[in-house]
XYZ file of C-alpha atoms in Angstrom:
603
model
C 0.000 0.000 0.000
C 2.621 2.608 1.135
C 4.600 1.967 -2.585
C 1.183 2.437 -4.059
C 0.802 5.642 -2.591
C 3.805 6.932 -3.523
C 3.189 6.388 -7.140
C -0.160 7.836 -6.780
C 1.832 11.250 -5.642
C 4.331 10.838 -8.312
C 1.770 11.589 -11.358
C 0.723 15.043 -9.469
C 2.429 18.216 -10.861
C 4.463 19.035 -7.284
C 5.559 15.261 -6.723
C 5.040 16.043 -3.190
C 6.864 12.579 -1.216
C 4.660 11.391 1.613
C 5.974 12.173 5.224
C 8.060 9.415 7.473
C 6.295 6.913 9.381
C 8.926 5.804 11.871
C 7.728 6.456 15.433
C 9.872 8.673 18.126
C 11.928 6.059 20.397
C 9.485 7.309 23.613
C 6.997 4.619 24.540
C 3.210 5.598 23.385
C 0.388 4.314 24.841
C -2.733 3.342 22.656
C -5.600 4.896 23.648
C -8.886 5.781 22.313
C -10.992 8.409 22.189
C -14.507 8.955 22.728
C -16.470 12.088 21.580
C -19.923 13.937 22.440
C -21.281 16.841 21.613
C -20.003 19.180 24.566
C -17.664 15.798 26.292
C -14.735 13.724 25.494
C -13.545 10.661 27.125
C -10.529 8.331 27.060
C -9.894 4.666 27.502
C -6.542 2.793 27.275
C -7.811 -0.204 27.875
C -9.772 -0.850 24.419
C -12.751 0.925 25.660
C -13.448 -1.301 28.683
C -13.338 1.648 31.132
C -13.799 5.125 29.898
C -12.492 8.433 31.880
C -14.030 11.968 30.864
C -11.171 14.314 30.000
C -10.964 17.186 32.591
C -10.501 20.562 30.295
C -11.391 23.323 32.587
C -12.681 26.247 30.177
C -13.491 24.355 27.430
C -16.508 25.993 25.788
C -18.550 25.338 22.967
C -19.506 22.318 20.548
C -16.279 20.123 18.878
C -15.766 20.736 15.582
C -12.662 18.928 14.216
C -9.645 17.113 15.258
C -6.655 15.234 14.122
C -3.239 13.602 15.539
C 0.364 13.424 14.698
C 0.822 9.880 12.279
C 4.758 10.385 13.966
C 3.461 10.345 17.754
C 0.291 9.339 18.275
C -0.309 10.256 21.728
C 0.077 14.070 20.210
C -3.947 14.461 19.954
C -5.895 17.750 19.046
C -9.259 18.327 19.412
C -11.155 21.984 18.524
C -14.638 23.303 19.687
C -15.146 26.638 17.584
C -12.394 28.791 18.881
C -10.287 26.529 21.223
C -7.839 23.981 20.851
C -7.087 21.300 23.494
C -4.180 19.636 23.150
C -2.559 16.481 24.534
C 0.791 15.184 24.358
C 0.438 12.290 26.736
C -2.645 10.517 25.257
C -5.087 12.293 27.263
C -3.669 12.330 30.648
C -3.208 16.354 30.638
C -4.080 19.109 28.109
C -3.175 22.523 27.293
C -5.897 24.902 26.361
C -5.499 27.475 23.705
C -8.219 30.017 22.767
C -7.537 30.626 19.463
C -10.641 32.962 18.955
C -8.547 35.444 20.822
C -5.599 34.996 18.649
C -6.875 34.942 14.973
C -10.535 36.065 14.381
C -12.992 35.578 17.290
C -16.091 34.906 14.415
C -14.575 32.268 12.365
C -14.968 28.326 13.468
C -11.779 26.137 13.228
C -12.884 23.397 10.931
C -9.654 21.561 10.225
C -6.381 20.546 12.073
C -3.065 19.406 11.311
C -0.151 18.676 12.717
C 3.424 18.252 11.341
C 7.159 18.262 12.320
C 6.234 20.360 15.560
C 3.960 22.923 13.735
C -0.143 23.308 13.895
C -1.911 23.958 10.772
C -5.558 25.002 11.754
C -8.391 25.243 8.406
C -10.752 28.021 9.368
C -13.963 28.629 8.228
C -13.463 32.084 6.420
C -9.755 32.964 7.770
C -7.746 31.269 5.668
C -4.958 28.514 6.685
C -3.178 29.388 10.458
C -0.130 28.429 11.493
C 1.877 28.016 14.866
C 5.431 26.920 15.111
C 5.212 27.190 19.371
C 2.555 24.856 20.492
C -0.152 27.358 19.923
C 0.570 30.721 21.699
C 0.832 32.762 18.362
C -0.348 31.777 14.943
C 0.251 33.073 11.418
C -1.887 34.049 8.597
C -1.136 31.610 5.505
C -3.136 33.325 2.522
C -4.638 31.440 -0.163
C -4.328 32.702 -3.486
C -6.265 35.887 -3.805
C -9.056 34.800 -6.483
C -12.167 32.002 -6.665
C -12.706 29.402 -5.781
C -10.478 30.224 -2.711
C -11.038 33.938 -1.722
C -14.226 35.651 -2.198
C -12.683 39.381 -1.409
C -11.974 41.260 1.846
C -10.679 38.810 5.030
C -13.481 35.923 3.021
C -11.591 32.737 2.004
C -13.347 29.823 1.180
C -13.717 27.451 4.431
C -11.099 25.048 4.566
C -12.531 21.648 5.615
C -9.393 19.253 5.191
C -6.089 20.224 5.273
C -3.582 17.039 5.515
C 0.158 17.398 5.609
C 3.209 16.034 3.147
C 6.508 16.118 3.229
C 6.535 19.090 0.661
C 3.315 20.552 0.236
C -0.832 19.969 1.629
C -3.508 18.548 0.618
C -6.806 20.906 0.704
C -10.195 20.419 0.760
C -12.563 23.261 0.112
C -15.741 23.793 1.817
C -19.175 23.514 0.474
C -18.363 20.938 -1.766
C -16.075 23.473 -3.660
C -13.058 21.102 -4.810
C -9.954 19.658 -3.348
C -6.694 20.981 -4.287
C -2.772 20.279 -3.784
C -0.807 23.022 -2.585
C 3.193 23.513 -2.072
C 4.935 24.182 1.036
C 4.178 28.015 0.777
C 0.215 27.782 -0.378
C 1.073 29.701 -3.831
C 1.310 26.753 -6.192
C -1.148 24.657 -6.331
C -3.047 21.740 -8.598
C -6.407 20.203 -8.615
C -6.513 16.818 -6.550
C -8.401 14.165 -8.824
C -8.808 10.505 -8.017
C -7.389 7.955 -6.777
C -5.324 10.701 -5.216
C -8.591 11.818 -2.937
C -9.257 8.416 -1.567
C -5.323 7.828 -0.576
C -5.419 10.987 1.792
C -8.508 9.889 2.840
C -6.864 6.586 3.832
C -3.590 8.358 5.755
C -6.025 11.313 7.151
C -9.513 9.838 7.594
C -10.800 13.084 9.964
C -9.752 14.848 6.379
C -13.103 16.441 5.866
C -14.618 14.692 8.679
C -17.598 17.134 9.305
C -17.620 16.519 13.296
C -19.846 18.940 14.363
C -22.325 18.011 11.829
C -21.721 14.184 13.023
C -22.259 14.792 16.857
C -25.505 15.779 15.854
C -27.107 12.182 15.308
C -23.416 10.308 16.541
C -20.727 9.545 18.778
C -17.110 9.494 17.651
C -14.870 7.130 18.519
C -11.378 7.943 17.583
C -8.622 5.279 18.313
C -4.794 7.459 16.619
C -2.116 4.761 16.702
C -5.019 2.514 14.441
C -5.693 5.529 12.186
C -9.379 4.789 12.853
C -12.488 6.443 13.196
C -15.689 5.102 13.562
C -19.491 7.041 14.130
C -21.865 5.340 16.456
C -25.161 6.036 15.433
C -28.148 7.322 17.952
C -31.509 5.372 16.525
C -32.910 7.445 14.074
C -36.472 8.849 14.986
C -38.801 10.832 12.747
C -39.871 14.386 14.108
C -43.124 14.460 12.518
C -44.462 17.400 14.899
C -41.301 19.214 12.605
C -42.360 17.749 9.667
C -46.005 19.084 9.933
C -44.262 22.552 10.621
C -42.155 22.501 7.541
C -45.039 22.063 5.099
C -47.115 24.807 6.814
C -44.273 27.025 6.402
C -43.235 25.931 2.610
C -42.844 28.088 -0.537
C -44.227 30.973 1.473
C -43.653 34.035 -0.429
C -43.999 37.383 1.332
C -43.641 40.919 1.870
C -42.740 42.553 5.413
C -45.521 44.958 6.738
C -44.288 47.511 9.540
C -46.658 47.952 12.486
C -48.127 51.074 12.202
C -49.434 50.068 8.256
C -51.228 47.463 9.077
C -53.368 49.081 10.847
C -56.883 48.709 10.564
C -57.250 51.636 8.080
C -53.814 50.946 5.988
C -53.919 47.099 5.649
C -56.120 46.893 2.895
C -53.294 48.363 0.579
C -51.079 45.571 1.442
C -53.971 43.042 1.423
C -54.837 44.223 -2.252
C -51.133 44.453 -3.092
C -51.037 40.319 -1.394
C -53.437 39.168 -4.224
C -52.818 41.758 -6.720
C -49.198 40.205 -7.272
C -49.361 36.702 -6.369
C -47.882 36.606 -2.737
C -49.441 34.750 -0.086
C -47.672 35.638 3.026
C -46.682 38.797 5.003
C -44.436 39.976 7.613
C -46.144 41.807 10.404
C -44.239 43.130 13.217
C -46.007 42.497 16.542
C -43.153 43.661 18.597
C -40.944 46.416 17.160
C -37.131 47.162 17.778
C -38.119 49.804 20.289
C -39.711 46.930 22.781
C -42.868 48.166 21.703
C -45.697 45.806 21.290
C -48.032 46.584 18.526
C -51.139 44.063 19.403
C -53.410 43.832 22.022
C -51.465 42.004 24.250
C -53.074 40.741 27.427
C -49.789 40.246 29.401
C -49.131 41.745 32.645
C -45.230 42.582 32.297
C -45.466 44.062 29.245
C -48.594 46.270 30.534
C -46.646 47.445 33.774
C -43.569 48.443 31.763
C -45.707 50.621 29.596
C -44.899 48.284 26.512
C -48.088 48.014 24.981
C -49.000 50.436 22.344
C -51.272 48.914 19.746
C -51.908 49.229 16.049
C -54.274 46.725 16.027
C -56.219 43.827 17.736
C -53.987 40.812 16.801
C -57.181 38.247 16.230
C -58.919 40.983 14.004
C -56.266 41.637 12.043
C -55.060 37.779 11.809
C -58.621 36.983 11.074
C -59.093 39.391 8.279
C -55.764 37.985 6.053
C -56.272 34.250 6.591
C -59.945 35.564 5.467
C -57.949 36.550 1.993
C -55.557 33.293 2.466
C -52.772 35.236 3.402
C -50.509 33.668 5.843
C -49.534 34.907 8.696
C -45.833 35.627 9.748
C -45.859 37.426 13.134
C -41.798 39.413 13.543
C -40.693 39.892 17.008
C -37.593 41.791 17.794
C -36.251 40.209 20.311
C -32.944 41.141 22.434
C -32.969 45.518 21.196
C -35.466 46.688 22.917
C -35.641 50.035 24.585
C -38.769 49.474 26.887
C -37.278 46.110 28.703
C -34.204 47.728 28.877
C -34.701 50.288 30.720
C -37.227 48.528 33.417
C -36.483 48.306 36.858
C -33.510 50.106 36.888
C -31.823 49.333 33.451
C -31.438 45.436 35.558
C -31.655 43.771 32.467
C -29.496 45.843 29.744
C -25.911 45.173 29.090
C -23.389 47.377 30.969
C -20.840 49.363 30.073
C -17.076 48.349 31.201
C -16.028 52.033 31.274
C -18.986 53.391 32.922
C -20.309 51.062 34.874
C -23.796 52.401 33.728
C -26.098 50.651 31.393
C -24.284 50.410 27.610
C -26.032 51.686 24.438
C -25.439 53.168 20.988
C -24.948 57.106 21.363
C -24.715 59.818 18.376
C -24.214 63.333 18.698
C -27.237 65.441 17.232
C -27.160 68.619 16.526
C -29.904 71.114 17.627
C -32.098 72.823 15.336
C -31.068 76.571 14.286
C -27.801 76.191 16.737
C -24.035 75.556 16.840
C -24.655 73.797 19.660
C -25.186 69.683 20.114
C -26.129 66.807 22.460
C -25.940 63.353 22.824
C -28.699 61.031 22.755
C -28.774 56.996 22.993
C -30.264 55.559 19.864
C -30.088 51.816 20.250
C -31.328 50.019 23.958
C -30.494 46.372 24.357
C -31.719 43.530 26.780
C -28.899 41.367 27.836
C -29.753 37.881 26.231
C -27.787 36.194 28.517
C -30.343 36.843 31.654
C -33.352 34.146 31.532
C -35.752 36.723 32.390
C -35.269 38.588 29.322
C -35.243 35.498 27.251
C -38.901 34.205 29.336
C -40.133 37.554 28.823
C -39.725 37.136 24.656
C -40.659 33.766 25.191
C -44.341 34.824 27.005
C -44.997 37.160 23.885
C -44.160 34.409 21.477
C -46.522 32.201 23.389
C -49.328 34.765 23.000
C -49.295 35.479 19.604
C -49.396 31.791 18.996
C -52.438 31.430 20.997
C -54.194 34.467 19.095
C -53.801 32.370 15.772
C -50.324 33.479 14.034
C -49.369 31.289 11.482
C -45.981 31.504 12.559
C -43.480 33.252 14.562
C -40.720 35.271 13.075
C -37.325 36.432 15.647
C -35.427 39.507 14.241
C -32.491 40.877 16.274
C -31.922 37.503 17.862
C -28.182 38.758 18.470
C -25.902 40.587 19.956
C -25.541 44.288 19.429
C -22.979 44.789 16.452
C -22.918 49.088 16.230
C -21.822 51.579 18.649
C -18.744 50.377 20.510
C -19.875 46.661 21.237
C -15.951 45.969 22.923
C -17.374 47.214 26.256
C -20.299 45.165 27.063
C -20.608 43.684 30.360
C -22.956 40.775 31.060
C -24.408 40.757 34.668
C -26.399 37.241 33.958
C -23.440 35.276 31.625
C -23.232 31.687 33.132
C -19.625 30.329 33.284
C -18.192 29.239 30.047
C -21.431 30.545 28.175
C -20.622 31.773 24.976
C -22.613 34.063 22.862
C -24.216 31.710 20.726
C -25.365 29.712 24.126
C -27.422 31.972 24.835
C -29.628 32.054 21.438
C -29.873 28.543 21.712
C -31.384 28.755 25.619
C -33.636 30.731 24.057
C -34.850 28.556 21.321
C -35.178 25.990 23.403
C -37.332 27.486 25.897
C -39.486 29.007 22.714
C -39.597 25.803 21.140
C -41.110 23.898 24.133
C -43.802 26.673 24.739
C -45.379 26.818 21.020
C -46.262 24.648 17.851
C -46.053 27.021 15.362
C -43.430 27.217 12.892
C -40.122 29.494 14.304
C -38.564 31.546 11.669
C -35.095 33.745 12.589
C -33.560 36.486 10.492
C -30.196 36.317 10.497
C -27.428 38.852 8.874
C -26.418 37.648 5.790
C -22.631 36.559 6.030
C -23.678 34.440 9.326
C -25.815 32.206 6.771
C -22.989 32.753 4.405
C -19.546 30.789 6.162
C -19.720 29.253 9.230
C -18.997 31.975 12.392
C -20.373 32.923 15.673
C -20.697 36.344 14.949
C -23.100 38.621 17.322
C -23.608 34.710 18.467
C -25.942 34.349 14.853
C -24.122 30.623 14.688
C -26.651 28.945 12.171
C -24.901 25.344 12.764
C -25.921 25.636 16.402
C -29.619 27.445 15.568
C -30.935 25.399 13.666
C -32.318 22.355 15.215
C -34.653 24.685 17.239
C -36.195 26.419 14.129
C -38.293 25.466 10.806
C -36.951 28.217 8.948
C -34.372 30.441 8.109
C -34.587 33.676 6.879
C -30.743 35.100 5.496
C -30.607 38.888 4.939
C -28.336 38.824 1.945
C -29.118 42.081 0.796
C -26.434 43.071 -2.028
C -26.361 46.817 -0.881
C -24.573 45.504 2.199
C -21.466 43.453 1.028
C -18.697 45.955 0.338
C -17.791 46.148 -3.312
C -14.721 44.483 -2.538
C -16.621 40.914 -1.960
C -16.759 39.482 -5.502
C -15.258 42.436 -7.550
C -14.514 40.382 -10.110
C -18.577 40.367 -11.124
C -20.815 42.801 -13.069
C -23.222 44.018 -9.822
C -26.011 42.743 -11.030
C -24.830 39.256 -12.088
C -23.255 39.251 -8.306
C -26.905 40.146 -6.497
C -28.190 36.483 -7.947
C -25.095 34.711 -7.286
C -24.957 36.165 -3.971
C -28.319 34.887 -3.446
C -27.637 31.521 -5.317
C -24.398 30.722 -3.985
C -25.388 31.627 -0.385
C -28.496 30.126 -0.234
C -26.511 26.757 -1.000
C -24.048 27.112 1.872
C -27.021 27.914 4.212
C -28.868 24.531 3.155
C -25.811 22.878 3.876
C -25.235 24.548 6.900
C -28.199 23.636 8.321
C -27.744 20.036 6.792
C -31.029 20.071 4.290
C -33.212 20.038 7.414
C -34.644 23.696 7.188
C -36.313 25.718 5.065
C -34.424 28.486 3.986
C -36.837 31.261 2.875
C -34.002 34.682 2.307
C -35.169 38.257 2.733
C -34.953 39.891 -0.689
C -33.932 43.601 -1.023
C -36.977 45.559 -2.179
C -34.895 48.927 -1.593
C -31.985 50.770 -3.085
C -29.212 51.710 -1.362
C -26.140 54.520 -1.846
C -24.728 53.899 -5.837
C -28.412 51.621 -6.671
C -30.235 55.336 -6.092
C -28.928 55.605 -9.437
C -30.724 52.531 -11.228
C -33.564 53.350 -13.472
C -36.820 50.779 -13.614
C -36.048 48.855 -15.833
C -32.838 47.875 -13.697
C -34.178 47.937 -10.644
C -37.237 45.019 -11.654
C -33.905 43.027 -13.021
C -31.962 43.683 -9.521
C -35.505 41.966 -7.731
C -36.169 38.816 -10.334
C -32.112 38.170 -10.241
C -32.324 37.936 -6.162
C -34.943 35.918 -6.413
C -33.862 33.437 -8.825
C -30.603 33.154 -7.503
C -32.899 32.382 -4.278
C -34.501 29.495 -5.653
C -31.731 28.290 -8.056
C -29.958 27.430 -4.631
C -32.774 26.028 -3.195
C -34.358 28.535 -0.985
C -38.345 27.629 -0.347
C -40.047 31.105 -1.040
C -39.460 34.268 0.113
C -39.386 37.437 2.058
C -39.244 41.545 0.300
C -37.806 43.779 2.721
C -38.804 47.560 2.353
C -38.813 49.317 5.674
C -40.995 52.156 4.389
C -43.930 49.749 2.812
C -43.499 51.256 -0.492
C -43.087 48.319 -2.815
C -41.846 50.291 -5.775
C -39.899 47.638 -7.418
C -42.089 45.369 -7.477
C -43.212 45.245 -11.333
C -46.577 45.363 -12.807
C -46.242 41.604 -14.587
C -44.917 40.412 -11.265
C -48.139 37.712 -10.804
C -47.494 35.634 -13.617
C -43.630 35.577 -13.077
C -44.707 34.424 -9.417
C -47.498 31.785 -11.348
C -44.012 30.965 -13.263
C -42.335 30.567 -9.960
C -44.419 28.945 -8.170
C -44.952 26.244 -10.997
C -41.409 25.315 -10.701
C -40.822 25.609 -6.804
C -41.448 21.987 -6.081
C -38.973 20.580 -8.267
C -36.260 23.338 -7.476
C -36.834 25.302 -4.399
C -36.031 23.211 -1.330
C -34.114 21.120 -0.016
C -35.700 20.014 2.897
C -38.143 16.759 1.775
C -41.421 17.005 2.800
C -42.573 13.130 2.118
């Protein structure tokens, strides 16, 4: 086998000889390795007796790991952003949090090890490397153009990355390719069979999607065998989700803001609904001010002075399923101004400088003056503190009960503007992370109501995998039915795929993304994106007849990659670009949406 493999290497372009397999003169002890979800354990007596490994810190879900082929009891193991590390099979471990040294968003996805140095595959950051066990790491760059670098600090995630004597082996993300790269990462070939399967067979964790794995698996690991095998958990049918999903399929919307659909303004939309072949809408019920825009019946919302309505929630949900329109209920959950200023500001973020309650000031200036003042223009509730998340949870709850089709979370995250670097938590459990606390809150949502659960999501969180604001789709998603991506072109910077005409990049954008967020969520989800039914800075400039092109090419791309309807996004309610044809291209759309549009089976 070993001479085999050699001439397999031989053929490629960099002849790249494999490594050494003699073993260090020190003794090693076989062991194996067990891994959960959030545990790992170690036997060294061929799994008769199992110890948990004690990691103090250790935070998160695992997410890849590898070994040294020249000492086996060298064993790594990542959860997102941290690296524990073993060189004495298991029996102590070093704990390195990388998140603090690279890029605190991006996931490590892929680890090697060779000739002393750590090679670490993120999941937008490029290739790192450390030559001193992990205290500082180095940016290796990819080659600056597709399929390995989309523009700005986005590389393509790098799932696999296996070591040679001269050179790596690489495997791309998102199905994207595998290549061969030299010792520096300029030079590089496409890997073809039989090549594939024989790094496979010296690197089996070589794309080994763990994270996704732990999900319905164990892992056992055993290094000095080179073996990895999954233990399946028995298989059971959700069919409470499946019921969900095919409420909440091929929904195609538009949003509504509160104070239109009131009684006297809703008829517009309703006409606009039929008029143009939608059959959804987006209504908020609670606004990004904390201010609830039905008739709520709760008490805490009542005594905080919450509860301003637009309208009586079973009227108004009455009246659109009366004109089969389905109804999408938006609640904005963790920035709001009312909760975060009750009882003292108890339940907002603080403010490491201060010591006072943090928020998002600007400096206005006063009407026929010189002079100016400063005014707070974003409140936020600490998500980490479980009365703020049972608070969102009770108005979920309602609205459910009232007869909402389904409930819809926007600004389920952290706060991203302002100077986020000096929030204070007062509620963060120990080794929480951000994402943890979205997913408490899912849970506890999830348990109280039947109804589909939609989230919104910022666009490059459903675009690579990352824990940014704690939007960490990989962890979300097994506590939703759908997800809605914000991948509005306006907002990527016109250095992400400069290479593209801007119109040709909005659909690919869409297309392209849409795919990584099916297979992000592993093809259990409906993805339904928020299209952008605005213009924005240089797209001012677009005339109609460009601007109904700039909406059909975000929606196809949409579809193409297998997103199950839709959501239009215009803040003001003015649906301008939507054109006057627009029914029959959504008869058109809708004829072909259950042969393209999802990927989530509904059988």
């Amino acid at each position: 086998m070993q001479k085999k493999i050699i001439l397999f290497f031989l053929v490629l372009i960099f002849s790249f000889p494999i490594f050494s397999q003699e073993l260090p003169a020190t003794e090693i002890i076989p062991v194996q390795f067990l891994i959960k979800k959030h545990a790992l354990y170690v036997s060294a007596d061929n799994g008769k007796s199992w110890q948990e490994c004690n990691i103090p810190g250790l935070k998160g879900e695992f997410t890849s790991f590898s070994w040294d082929r020249n000492a086996t009891s060298f064993f790594i193991i990542s959860t997102m952003h941290q690296l524990a590390i073993t060189k004495d099979s298991g029996l102590s471990w070093k704990l390195i949090n990388v998140g603090e040294k690279i890029e605190s968003s991006t996931h490590i996805r892929s680890i090697a090890i060779d000739k002393g140095k750590i090679y670490l595959g993120t999941s937008f950051g490029s290739v790192r490397v450390s030559t001193d066990g992990g205290n500082s790491w180095k940016k290796i760059e990819l080659p600056p153009k597709m399929p390995f670098f989309f523009g700005g600090n986005f590389y393509e995630e790098i799932a696999g990355i296996a070591p040679f004597a001269d050179g790596f082996a690489v495997l791309l993300g998102f199905k994207n390719g595998e290549y061969l790269f030299d010792a520096s990462f300029s030079n590089y070939k496409k890997l073809e069979e039989p090549d594939i399967s024989v790094v496979r067979q010296i690197f089996p964790e070589w794309g080994f999607n763990l994270q996704s794995v732990l999900n319905s698996s164990y892992v056992l690991v055993t290094p000095d065998k080179g073996s990895i095998i999954k233990i399946d958990f028995p298989q059971v049918t959700d069919m409470e989700r499946e019921k969900r999903l095919a409420l909440a399929y091929n929904k195609y919307a538009i949003y509504i803001r509160g104070d239109l659909a009131k009684p006297q303004s809703i008829d517009k939309y309703i006409e606009l609904i039929k008029e143009h072949g939608f059959n959804a809408a987006v209504i908020d019920f609670k606004d990004e001010n904390g201010l609830i825009r039905y008739d709520s019946k709760l008490e805490l919302p009542q005594k905080i002075g919450a509860v301003r309505p637009f309208f009586t929630a079973e009227e108004l949900i009455k009246k659109l399923h009366e004109n089969n329109i389905y109804v999408i209920a938006r609640i904005a959950v963790f920035k709001d101004k009312m909760f975060s200023l009750y009882d003292g500001s108890k339940y907002a973020f603080m403010d490491s400088r201060t010591g006072k309650p943090w928020g998002v000031f600007k400096k206005i200036k006063e009407e026929n003056s010189e002079d100016s003042r400063i005014v707070q223009v974003e409140y936020w509730t600490d998500a980490f503190s479980e009365d703020v998340r049972k608070y969102n949870v009770s108005i979920a709850e309602e609205i459910a009960s009232l007869g909402a089709d389904e409930i819809q979370f926007d600004y389920i995250r952290f706060p991203s503007d302002g100077e986020p670097q000096f929030i204070v938590s007062k509620h963060k459990p120990d080794n929480w992370i951000r994402s943890d606390a979205l997913v408490a809150f899912l849970k506890d949502v999830r348990e109280k109501i039947s109804v589909p659960i939609s989230v919104d999501v910022f666009g490059f969180n459903a675009t690579s995998r990352m824990t940014y604001l704690g939007q960490d789709i990989t962890r979300l998603w097994p506590y939703i039915d759908v997800l809605c991506p914000m991948y509005y072109p306006s907002h990527y910077g016109d250095f992400y795929r400069a290479d593209m005409r801007y119109l040709d990049r909005a659909r690919w954008i869409y297309q392209e993304h849409t795919r990584r967020a099916a297979l992000m969520t592993e093809n259990n989800i409906i993805i339904r994106p928020y299209v952008q039914a605005f213009l924005l800075g240089g797209e001012l400039k677009f005339d109609e007849t460009t601007y109904y092109e700039y909406l059909r090419l975000q929606i196809e791309g949409s579809l193409a990659g297998g997103g199950s309807g839709y959501t239009l996004w215009n803040a003001s309610g003015r649906y301008y670009m939507v054109p006057p044809d627009f029914r029959a291209y959504q008869q058109e759309l809708k004829a072909t949406a259950g042969e393209s549009s999802s990927h989530v089976s509904l059988d």
